[in-house]
Tab-separated table of C-alpha atoms in Angstrom:
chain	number	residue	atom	x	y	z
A	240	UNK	CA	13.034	-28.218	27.507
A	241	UNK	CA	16.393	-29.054	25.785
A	242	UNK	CA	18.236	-25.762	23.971
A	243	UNK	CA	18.215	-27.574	20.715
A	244	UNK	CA	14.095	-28.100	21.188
A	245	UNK	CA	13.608	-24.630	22.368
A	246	UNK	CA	15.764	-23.035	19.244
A	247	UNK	CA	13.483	-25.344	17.011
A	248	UNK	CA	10.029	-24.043	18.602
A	249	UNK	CA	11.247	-20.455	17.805
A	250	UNK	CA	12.212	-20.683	13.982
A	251	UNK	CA	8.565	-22.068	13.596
A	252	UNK	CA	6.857	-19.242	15.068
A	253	UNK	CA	8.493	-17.478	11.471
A	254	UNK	CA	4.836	-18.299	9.731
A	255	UNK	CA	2.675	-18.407	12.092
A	256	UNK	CA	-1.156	-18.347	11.606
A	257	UNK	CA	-3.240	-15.853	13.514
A	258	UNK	CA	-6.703	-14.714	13.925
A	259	UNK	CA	-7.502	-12.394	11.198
A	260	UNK	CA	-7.531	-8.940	12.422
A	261	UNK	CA	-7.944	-6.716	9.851
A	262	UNK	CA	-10.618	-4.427	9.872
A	263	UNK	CA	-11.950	-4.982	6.380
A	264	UNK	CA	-12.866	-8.553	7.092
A	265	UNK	CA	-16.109	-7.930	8.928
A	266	UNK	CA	-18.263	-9.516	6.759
A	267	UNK	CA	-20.369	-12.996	6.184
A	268	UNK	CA	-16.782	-13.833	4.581
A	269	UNK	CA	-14.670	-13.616	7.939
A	270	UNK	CA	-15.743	-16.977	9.516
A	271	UNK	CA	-14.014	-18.346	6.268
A	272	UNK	CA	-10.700	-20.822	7.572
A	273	UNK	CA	-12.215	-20.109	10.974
A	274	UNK	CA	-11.011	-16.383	10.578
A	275	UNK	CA	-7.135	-16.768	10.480
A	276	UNK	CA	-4.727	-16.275	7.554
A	277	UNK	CA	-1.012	-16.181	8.564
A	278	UNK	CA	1.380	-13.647	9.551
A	279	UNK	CA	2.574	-11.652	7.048
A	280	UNK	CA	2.720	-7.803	5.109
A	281	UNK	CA	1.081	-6.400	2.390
A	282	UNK	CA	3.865	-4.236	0.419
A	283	UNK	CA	2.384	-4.089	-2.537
A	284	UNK	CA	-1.789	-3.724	-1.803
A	285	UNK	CA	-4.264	-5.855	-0.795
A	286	UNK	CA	-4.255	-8.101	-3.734
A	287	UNK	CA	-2.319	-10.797	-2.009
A	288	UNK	CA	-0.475	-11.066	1.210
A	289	UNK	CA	3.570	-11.757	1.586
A	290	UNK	CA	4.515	-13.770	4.484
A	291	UNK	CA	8.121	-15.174	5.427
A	292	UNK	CA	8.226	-18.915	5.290
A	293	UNK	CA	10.798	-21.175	6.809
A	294	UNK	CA	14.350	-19.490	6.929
A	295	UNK	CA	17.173	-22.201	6.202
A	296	UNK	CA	20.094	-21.315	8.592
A	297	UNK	CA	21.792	-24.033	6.760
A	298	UNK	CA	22.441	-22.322	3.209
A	299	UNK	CA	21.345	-18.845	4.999
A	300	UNK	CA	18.563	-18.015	3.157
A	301	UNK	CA	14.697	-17.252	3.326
A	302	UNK	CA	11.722	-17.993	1.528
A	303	UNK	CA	8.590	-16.171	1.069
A	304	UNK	CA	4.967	-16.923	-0.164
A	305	UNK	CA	2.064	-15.038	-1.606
A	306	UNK	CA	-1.432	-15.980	0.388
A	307	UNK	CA	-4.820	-14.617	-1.685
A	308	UNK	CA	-7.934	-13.967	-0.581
A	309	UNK	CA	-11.613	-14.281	-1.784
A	310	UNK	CA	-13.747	-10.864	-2.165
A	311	UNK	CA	-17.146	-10.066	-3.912
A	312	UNK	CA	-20.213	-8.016	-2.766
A	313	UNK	CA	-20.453	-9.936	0.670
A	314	UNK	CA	-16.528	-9.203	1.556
A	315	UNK	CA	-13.818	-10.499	2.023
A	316	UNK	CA	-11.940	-13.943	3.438
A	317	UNK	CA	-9.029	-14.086	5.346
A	318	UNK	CA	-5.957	-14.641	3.183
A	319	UNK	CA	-5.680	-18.487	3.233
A	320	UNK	CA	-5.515	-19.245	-0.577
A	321	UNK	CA	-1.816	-20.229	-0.840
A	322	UNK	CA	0.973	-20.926	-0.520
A	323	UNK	CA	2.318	-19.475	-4.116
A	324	UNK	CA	5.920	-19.058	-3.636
A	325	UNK	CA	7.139	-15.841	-4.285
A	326	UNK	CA	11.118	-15.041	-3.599
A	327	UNK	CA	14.377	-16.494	-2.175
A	328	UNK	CA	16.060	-14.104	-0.441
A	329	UNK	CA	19.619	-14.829	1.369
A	330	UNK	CA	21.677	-12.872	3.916
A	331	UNK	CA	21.914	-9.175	3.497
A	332	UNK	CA	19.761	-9.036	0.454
A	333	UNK	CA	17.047	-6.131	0.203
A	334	UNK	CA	13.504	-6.570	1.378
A	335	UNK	CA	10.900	-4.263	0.374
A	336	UNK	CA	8.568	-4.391	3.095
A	337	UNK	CA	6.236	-1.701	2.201
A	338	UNK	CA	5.273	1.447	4.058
């Protein structure tokens, strides 16, 4: 594998998708998207799920995107509704990440 290939591989690995594994989705709901929803935090509640997109080591910045999720009296789905982007953050700016 070249260096330039292997730096490449790792950036993407930023918003990765993963199997859902949050303990609240173990309803009817959970086989919805085949039970993954990407990598991400929830700062501010479970309304809606941030998750880091693709940084830009060009102009040194980062972008980030809201993911939603379905719920009613069977559950809930793994958050998969989205992207919605959210904020542009560049080098050294705050993050809140939450608890």
């Amino acid at each position: 594998v070249a260096p330039q290939t292997f730096l490449k591989r790792k950036n993407k690995a930023v918003s990765t998708v993963s199997v859902a594994s949050d303990g609240s989705i173990t309803t009817t709901l959970k086989s919805v998207n085949a039970g993954k929803e990407p990598t991400g935090r929830l700062p501010y509640g479970s309304a809606f799920k941030v998750v880091v997109m693709e940084p830009s080591e060009a102009t040194d910045t980062v972008d980030t995107a809201l993911f939603f999720r379905f719920k009613n009296v069977c559950g809930a789905t793994p958050y998969f509704i989205g992207p919605v982007p959210f904020f542009n953050y560049e080098v050294n700016a705050p993050i809140f990440i939450g608890d």
